[in-house]
C-alpha positions as protocol buffer text, in pm:
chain_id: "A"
residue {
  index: 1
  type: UNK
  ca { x: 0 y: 0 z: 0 }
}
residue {
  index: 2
  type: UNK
  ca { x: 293 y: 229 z: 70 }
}
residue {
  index: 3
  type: UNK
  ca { x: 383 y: 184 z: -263 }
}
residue {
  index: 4
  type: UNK
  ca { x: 60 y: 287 z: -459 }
}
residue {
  index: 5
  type: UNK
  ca { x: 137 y: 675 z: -306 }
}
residue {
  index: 6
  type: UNK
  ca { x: 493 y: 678 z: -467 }
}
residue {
  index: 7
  type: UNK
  ca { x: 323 y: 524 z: -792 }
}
residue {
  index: 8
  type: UNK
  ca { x: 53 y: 756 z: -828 }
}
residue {
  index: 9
  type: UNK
  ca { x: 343 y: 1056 z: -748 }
}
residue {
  index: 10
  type: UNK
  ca { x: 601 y: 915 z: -994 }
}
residue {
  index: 11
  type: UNK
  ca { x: 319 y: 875 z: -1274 }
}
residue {
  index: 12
  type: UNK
  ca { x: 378 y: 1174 z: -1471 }
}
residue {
  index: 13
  type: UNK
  ca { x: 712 y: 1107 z: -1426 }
}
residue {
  index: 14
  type: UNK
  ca { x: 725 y: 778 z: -1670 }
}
residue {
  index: 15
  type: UNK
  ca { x: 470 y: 882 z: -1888 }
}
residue {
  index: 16
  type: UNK
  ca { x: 704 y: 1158 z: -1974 }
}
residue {
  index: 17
  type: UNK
  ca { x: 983 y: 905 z: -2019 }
}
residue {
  index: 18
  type: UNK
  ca { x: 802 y: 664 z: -2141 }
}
residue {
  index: 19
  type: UNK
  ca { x: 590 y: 854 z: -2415 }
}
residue {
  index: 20
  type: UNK
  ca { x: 764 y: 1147 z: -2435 }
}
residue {
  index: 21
  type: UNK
  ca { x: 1152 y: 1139 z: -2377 }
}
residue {
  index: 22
  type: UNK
  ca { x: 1190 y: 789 z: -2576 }
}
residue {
  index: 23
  type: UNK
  ca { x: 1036 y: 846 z: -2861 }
}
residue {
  index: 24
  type: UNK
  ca { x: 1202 y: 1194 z: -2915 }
}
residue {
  index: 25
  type: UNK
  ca { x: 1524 y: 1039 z: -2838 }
}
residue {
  index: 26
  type: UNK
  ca { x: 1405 y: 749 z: -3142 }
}
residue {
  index: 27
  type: UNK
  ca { x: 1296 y: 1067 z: -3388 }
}
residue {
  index: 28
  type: UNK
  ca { x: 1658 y: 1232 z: -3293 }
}
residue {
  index: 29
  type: UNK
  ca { x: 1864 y: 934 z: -3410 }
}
residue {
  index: 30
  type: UNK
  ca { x: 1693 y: 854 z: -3779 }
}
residue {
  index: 31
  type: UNK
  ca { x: 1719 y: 1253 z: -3856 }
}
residue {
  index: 32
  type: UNK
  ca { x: 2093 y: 1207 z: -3752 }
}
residue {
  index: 33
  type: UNK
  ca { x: 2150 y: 860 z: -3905 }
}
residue {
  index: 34
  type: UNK
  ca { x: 1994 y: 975 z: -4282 }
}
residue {
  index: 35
  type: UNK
  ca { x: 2211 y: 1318 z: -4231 }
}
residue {
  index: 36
  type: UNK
  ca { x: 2551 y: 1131 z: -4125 }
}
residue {
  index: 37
  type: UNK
  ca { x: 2433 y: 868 z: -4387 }
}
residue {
  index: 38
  type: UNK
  ca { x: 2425 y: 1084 z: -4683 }
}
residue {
  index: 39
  type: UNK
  ca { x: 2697 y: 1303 z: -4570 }
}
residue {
  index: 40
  type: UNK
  ca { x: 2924 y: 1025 z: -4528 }
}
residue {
  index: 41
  type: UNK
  ca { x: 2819 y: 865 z: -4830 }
}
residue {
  index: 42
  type: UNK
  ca { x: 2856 y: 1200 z: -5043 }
}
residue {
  index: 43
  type: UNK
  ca { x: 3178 y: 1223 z: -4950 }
}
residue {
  index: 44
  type: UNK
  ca { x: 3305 y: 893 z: -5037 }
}
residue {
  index: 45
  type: UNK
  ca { x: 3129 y: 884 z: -5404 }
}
residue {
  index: 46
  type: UNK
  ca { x: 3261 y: 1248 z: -5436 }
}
residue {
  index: 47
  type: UNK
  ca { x: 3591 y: 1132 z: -5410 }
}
residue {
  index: 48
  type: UNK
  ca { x: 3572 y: 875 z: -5627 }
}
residue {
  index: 49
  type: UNK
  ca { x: 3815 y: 599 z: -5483 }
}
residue {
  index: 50
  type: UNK
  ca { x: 3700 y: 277 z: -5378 }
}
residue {
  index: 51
  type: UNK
  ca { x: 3878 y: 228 z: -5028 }
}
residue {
  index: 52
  type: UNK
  ca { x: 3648 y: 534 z: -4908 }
}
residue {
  index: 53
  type: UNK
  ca { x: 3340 y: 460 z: -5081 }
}
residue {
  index: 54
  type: UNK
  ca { x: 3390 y: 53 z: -4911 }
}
residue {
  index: 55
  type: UNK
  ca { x: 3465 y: 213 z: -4545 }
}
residue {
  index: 56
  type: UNK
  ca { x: 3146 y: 457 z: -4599 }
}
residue {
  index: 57
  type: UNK
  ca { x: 2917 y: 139 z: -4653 }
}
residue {
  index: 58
  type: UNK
  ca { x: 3118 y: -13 z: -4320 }
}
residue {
  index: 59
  type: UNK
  ca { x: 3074 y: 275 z: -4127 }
}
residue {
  index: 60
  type: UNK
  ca { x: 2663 y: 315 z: -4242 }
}
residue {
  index: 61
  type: UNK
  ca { x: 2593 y: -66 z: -4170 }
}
residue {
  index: 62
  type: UNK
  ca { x: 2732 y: 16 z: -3790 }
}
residue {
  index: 63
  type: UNK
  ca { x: 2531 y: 291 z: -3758 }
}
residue {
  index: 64
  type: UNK
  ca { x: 2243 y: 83 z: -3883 }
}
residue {
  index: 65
  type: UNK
  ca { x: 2282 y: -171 z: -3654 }
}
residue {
  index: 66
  type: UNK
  ca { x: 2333 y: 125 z: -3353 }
}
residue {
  index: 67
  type: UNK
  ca { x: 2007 y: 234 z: -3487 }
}
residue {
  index: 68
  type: UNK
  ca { x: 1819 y: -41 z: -3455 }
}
residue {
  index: 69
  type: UNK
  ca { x: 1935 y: -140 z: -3132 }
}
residue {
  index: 70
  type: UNK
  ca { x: 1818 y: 205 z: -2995 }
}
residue {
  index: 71
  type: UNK
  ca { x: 1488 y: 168 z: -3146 }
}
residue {
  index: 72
  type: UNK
  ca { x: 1521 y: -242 z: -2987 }
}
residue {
  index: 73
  type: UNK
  ca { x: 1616 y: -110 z: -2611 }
}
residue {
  index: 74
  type: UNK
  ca { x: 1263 y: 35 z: -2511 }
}
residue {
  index: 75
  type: UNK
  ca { x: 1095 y: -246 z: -2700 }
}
residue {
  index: 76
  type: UNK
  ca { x: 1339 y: -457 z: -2442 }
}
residue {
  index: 77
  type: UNK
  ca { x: 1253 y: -287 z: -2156 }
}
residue {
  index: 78
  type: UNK
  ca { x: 896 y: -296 z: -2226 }
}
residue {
  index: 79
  type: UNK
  ca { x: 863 y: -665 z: -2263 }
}
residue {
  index: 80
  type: UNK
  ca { x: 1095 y: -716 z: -1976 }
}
residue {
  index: 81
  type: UNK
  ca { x: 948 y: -549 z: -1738 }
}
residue {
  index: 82
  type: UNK
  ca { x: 600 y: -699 z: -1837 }
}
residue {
  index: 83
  type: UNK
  ca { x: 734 y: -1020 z: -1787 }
}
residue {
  index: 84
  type: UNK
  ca { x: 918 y: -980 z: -1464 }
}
residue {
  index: 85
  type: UNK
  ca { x: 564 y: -824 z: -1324 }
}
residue {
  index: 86
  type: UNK
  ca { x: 368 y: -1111 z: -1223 }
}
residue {
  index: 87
  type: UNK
  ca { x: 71 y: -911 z: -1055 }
}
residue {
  index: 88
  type: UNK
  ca { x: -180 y: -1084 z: -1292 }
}
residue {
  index: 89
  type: UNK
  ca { x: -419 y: -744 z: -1258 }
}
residue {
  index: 90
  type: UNK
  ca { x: -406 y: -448 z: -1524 }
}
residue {
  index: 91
  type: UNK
  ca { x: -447 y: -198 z: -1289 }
}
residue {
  index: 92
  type: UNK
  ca { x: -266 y: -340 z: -1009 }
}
residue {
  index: 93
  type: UNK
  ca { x: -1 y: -89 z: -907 }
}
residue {
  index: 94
  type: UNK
  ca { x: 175 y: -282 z: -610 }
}
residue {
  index: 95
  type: UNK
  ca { x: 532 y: -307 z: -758 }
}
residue {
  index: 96
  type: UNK
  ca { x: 755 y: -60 z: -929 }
}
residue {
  index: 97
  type: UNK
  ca { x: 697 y: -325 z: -1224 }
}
residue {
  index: 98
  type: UNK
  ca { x: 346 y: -277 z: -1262 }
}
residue {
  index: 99
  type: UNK
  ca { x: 351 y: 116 z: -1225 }
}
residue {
  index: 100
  type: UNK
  ca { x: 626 y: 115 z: -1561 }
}
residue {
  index: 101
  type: UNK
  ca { x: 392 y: -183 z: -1731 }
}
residue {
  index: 102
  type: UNK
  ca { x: 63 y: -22 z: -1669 }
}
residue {
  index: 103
  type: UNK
  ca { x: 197 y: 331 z: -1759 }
}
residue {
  index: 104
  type: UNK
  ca { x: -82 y: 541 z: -2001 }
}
residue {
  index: 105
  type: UNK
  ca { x: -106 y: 800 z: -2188 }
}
């Protein structure tokens, strides 16, 4: 019961995180992946030789993959943390678990 206070205070608190500050973060890094991308990329075709066009494409597939695990990491925590809260209730806000899991807009 001493819980459901702190839940109901830290509320607006993870919705902001949750809904606010994570996908912003997500929106940030494919504006600065498709800038670096083509810049990057520009560069290497613009000078013309091979070695920098083939360590462009190396360096955009790492930034792909850093991409995707961004966009993976709050799909992660999500799914972890519904797992790992065992309250069997929707609304049940007993555990620090259930308060992130049962977070709404």
């Amino acid at each position: 019961m001493l819980f459901l206070n702190q839940c109901d205070t830290l509320m607006p608190v993870i919705r902001i995180i949750k809904f606010g500050v994570i996908p912003l973060i997500q929106v940030i890094i494919i504006v600065a992946l498709i800038v670096f991308l083509i810049l990057d990329l520009g560069k290497a075709v613009m000078a013309g030789k091979e070695d920098e066009i083939k360590s462009a494409q190396k360096l955009a597939i790492k930034r792909l993959v850093y991409a995707v695990a961004v966009f993976l990491v709050p799909w992660i925590v999500n799914v972890a943390f519904s797992l790992l809260d065992n309250s069997g209730q929707n609304e049940d806000y007993s555990t620090p678990l259930s308060c992130y899991a049962n977070a709404k807009r």
